[in-house]
mmCIF file with all atom_site columns, C-alpha atoms in Angstrom:
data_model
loop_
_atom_site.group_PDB
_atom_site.id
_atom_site.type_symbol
_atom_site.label_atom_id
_atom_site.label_alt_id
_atom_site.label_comp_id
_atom_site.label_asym_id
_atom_site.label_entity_id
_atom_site.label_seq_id
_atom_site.pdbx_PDB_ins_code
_atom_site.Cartn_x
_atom_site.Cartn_y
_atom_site.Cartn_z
_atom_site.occupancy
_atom_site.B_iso_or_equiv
_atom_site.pdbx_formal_charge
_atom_site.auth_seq_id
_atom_site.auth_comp_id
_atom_site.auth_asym_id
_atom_site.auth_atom_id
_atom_site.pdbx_PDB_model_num
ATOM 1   C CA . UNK G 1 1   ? 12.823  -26.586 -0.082  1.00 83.00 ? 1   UNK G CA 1
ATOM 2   C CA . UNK G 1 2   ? 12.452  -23.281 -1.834  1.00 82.00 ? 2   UNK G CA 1
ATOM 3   C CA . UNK G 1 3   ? 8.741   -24.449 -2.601  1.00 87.00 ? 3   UNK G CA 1
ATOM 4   C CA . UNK G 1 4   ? 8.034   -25.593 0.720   1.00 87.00 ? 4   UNK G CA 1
ATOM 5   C CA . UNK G 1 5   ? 9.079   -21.908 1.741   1.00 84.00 ? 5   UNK G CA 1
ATOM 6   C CA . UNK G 1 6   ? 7.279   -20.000 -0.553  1.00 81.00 ? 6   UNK G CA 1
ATOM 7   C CA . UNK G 1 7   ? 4.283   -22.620 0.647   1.00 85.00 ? 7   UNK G CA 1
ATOM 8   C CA . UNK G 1 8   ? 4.549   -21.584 4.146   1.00 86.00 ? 8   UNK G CA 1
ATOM 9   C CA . UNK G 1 9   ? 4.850   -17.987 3.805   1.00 82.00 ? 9   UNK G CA 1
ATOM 10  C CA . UNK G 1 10  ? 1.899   -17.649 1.696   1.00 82.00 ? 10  UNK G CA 1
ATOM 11  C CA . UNK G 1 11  ? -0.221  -19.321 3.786   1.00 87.00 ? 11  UNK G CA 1
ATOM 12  C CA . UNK G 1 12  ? 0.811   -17.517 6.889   1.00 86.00 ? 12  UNK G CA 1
ATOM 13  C CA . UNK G 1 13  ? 0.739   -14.078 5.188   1.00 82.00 ? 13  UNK G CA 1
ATOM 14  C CA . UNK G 1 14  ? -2.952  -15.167 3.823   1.00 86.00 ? 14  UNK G CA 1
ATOM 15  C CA . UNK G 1 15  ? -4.303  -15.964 7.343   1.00 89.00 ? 15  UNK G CA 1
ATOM 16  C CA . UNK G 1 16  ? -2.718  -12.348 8.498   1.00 84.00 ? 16  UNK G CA 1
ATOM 17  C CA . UNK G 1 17  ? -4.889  -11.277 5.668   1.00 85.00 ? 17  UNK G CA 1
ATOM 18  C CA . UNK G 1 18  ? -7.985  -13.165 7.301   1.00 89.00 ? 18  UNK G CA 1
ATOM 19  C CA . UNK G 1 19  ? -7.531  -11.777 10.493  1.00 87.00 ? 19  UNK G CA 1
ATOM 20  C CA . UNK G 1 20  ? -7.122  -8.221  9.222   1.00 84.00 ? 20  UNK G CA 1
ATOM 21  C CA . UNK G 1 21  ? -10.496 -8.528  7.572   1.00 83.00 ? 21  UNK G CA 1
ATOM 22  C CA . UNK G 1 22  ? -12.295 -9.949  10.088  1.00 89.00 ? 22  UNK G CA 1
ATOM 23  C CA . UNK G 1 23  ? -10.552 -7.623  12.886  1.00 90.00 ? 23  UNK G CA 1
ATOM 24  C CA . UNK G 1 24  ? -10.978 -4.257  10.578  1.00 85.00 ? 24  UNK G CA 1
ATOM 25  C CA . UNK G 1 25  ? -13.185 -2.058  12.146  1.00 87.00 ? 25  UNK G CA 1
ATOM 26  C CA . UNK G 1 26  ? -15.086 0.831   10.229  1.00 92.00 ? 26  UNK G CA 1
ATOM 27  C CA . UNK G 1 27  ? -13.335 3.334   7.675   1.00 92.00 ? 27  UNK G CA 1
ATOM 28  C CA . UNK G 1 28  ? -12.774 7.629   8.257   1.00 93.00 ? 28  UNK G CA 1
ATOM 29  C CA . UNK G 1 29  ? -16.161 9.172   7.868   1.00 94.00 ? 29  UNK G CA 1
ATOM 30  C CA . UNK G 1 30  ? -16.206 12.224  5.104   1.00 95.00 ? 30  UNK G CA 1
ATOM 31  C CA . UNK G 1 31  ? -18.078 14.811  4.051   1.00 94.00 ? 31  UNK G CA 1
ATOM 32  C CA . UNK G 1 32  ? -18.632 13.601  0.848   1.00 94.00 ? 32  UNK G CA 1
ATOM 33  C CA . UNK G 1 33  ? -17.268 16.668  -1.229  1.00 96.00 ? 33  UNK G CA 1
ATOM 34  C CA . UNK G 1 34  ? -14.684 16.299  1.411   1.00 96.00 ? 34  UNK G CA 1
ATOM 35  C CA . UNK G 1 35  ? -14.036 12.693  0.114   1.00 96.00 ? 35  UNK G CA 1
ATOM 36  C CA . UNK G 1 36  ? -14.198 13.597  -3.335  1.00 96.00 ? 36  UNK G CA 1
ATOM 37  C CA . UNK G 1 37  ? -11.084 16.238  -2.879  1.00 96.00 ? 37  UNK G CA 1
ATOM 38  C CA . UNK G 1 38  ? -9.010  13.595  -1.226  1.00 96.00 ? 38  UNK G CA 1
ATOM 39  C CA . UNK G 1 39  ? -9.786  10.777  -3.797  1.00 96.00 ? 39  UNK G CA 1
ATOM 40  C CA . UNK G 1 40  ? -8.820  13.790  -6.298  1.00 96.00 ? 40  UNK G CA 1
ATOM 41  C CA . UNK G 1 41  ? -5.510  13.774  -4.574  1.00 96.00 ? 41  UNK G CA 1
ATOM 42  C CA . UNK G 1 42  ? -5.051  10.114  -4.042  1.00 97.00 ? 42  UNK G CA 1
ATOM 43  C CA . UNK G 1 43  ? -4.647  9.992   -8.263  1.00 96.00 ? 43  UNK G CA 1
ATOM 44  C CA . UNK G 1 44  ? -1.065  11.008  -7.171  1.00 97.00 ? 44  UNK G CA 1
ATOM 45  C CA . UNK G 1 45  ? -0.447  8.142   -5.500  1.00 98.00 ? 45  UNK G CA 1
ATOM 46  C CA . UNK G 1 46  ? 0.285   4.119   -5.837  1.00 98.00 ? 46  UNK G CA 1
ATOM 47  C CA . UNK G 1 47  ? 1.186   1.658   -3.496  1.00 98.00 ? 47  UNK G CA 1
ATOM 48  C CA . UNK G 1 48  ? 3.433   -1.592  -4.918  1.00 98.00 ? 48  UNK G CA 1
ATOM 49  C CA . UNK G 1 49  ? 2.788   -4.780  -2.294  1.00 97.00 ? 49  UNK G CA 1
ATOM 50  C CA . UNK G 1 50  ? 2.687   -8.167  -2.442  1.00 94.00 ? 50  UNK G CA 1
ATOM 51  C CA . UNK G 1 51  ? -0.989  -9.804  -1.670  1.00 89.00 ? 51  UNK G CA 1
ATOM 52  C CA . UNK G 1 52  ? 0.314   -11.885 1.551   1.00 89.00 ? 52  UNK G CA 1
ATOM 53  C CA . UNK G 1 53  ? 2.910   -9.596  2.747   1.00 92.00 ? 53  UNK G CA 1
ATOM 54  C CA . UNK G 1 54  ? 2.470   -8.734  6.290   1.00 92.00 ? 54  UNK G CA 1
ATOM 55  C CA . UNK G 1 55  ? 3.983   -5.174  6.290   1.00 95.00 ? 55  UNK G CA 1
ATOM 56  C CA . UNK G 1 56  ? 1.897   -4.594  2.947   1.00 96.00 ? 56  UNK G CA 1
ATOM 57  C CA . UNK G 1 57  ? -1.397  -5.606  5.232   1.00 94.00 ? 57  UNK G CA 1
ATOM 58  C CA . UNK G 1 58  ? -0.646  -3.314  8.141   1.00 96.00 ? 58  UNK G CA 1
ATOM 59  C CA . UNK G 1 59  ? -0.661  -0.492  5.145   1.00 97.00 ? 59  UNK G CA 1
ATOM 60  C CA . UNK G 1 60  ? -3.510  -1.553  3.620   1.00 96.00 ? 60  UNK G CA 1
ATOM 61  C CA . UNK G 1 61  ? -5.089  -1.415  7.006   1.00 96.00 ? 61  UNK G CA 1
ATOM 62  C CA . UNK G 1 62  ? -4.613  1.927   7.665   1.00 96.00 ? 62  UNK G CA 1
ATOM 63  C CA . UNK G 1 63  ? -5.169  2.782   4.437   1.00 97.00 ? 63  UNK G CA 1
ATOM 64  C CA . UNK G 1 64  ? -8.700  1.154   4.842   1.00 96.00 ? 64  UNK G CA 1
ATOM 65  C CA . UNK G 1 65  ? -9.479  2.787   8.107   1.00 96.00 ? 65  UNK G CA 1
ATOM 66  C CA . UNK G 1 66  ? -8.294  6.277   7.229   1.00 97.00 ? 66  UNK G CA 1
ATOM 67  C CA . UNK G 1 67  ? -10.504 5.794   3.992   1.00 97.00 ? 67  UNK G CA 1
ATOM 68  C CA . UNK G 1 68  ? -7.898  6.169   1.845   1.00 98.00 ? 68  UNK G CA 1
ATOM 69  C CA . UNK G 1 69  ? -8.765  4.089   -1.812  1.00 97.00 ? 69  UNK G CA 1
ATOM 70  C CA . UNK G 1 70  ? -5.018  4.789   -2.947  1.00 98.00 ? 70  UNK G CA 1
ATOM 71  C CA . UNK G 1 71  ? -4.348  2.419   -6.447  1.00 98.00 ? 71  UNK G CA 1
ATOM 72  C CA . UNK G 1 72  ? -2.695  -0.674  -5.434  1.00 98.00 ? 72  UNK G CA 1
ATOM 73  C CA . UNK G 1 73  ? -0.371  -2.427  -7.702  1.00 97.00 ? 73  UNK G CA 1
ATOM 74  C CA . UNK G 1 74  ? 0.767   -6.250  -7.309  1.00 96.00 ? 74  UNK G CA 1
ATOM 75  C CA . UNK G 1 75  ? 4.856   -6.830  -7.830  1.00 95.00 ? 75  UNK G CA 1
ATOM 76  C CA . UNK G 1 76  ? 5.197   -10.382 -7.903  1.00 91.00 ? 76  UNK G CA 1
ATOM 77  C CA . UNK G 1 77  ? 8.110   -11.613 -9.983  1.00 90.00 ? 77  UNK G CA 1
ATOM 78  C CA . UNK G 1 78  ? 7.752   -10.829 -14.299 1.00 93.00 ? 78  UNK G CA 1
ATOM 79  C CA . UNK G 1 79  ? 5.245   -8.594  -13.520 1.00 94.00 ? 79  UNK G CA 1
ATOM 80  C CA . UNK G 1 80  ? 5.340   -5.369  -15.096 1.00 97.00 ? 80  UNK G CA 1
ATOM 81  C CA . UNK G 1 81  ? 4.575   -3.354  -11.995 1.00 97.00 ? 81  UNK G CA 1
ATOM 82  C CA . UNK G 1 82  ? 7.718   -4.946  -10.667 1.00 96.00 ? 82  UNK G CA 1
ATOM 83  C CA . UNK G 1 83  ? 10.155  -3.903  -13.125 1.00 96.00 ? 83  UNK G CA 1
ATOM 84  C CA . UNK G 1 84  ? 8.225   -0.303  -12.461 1.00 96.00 ? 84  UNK G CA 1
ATOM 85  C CA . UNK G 1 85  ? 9.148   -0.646  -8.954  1.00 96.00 ? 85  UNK G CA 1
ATOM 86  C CA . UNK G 1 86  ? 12.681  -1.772  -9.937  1.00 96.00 ? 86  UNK G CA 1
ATOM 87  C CA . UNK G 1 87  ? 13.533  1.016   -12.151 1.00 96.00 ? 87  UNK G CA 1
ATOM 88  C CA . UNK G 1 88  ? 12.119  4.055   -10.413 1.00 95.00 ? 88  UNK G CA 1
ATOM 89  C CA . UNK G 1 89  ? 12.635  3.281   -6.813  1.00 94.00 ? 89  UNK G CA 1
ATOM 90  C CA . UNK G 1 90  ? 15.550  0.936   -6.941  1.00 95.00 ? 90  UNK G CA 1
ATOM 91  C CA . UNK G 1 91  ? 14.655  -1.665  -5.270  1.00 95.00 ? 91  UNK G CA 1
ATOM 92  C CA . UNK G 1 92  ? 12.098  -4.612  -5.120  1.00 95.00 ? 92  UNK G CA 1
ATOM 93  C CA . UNK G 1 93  ? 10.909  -3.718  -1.641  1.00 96.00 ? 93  UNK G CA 1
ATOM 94  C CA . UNK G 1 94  ? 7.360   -3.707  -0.308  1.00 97.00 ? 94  UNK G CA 1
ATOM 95  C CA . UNK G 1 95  ? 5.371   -1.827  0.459   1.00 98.00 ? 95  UNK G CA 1
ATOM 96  C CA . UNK G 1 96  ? 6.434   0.564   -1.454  1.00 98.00 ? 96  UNK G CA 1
ATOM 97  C CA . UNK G 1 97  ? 4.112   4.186   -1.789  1.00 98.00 ? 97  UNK G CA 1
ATOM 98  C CA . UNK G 1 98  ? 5.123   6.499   -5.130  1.00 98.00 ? 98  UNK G CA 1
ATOM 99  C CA . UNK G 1 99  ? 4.103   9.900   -4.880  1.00 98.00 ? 99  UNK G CA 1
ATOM 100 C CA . UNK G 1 100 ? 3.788   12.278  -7.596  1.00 96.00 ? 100 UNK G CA 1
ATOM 101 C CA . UNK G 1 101 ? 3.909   15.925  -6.645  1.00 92.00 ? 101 UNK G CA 1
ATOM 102 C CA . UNK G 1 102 ? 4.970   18.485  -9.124  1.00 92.00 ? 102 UNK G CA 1
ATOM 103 C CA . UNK G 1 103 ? 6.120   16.686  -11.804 1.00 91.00 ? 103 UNK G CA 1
ATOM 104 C CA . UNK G 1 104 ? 8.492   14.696  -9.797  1.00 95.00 ? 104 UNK G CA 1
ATOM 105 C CA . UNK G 1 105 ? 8.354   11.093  -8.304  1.00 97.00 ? 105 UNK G CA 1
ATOM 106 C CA . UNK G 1 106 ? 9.316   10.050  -4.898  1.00 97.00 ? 106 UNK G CA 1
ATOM 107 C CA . UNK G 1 107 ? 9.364   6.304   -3.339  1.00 98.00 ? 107 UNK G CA 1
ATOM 108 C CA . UNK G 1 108 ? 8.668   5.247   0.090   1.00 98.00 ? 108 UNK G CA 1
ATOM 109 C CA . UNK G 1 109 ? 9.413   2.244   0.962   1.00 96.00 ? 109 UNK G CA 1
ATOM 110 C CA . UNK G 1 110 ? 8.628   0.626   5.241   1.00 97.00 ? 110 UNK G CA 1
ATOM 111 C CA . UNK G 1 111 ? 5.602   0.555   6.449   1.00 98.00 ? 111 UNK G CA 1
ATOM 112 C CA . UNK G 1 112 ? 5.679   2.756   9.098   1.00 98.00 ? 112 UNK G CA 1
ATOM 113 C CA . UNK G 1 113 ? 6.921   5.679   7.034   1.00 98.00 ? 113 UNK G CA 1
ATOM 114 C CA . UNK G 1 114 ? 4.237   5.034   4.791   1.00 98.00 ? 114 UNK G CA 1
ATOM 115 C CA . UNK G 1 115 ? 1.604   4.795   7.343   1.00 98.00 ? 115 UNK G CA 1
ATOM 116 C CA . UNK G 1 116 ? 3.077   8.265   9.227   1.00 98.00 ? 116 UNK G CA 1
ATOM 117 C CA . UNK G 1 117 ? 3.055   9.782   6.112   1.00 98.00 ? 117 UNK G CA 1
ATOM 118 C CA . UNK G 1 118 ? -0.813  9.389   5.082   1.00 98.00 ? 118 UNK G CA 1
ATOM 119 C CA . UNK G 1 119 ? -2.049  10.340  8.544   1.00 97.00 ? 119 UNK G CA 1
ATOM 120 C CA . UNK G 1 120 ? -0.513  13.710  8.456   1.00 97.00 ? 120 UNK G CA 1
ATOM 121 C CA . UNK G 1 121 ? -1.600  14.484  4.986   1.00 95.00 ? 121 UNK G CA 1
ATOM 122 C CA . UNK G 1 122 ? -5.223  12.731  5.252   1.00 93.00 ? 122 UNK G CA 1
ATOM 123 C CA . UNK G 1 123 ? -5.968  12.843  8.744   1.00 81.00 ? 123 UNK G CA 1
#
């Protein structure tokens, strides 16, 4: 049953994925020493997802359209960015953004938040 599950969620979460692609639109246009500074600052940053996740789509989405090419990092189970996300935010939860500002680390984890967050500071 638990395979049958895992089946079905997959496959539902990889046509989301289809339909984002085909449904995208076009990315933030940049200066492009304008786009160099924020790719500069998106070093700081790293979002943890699962591939077929639906809420992790809607952030790659807008992290697509706000042209936003933050490091992505897969957390399926044994994985080593899971235990990552384990031990420093707490929880296995995606999608979950780190941000690294001044030596410290923060985690933020829903979608929404996420997505609020990098309009305000990219936008």
């Amino acid at each position: 049953m638990k395979i049958l599950i895992n089946l079905i969620r997959n496959l539902l979460g990889y046509i989301i994925i289809a339909v984002d692609l085909i449904t995208r639109g076009s990315k933030k246009k940049r200066a492009p020493e304008q786009q160099k500074e924020v790719n500069q600052e998106l070093k700081s940053l790293s979002l943890y997802q699962f591939a077929a996740c639906p809420f992790c789509t809607k952030t790659r989405r807008a992290m697509y359209k706000l042209n936003l090419p933050i490091e992505k990092r897969n957390a399926p189970e044994g994985s080593k960015h899971r235990a990552e996300l384990l031990e420093g935010g707490g929880q296995v939860k995606v999608p979950c953004l780190r941000i690294e500002k001044d030596g410290k680390v923060e985690w933020m984890y829903e979608s929404s938040e996420i997505i609020n967050y990098l309009e305000k500071r990219f936008a």
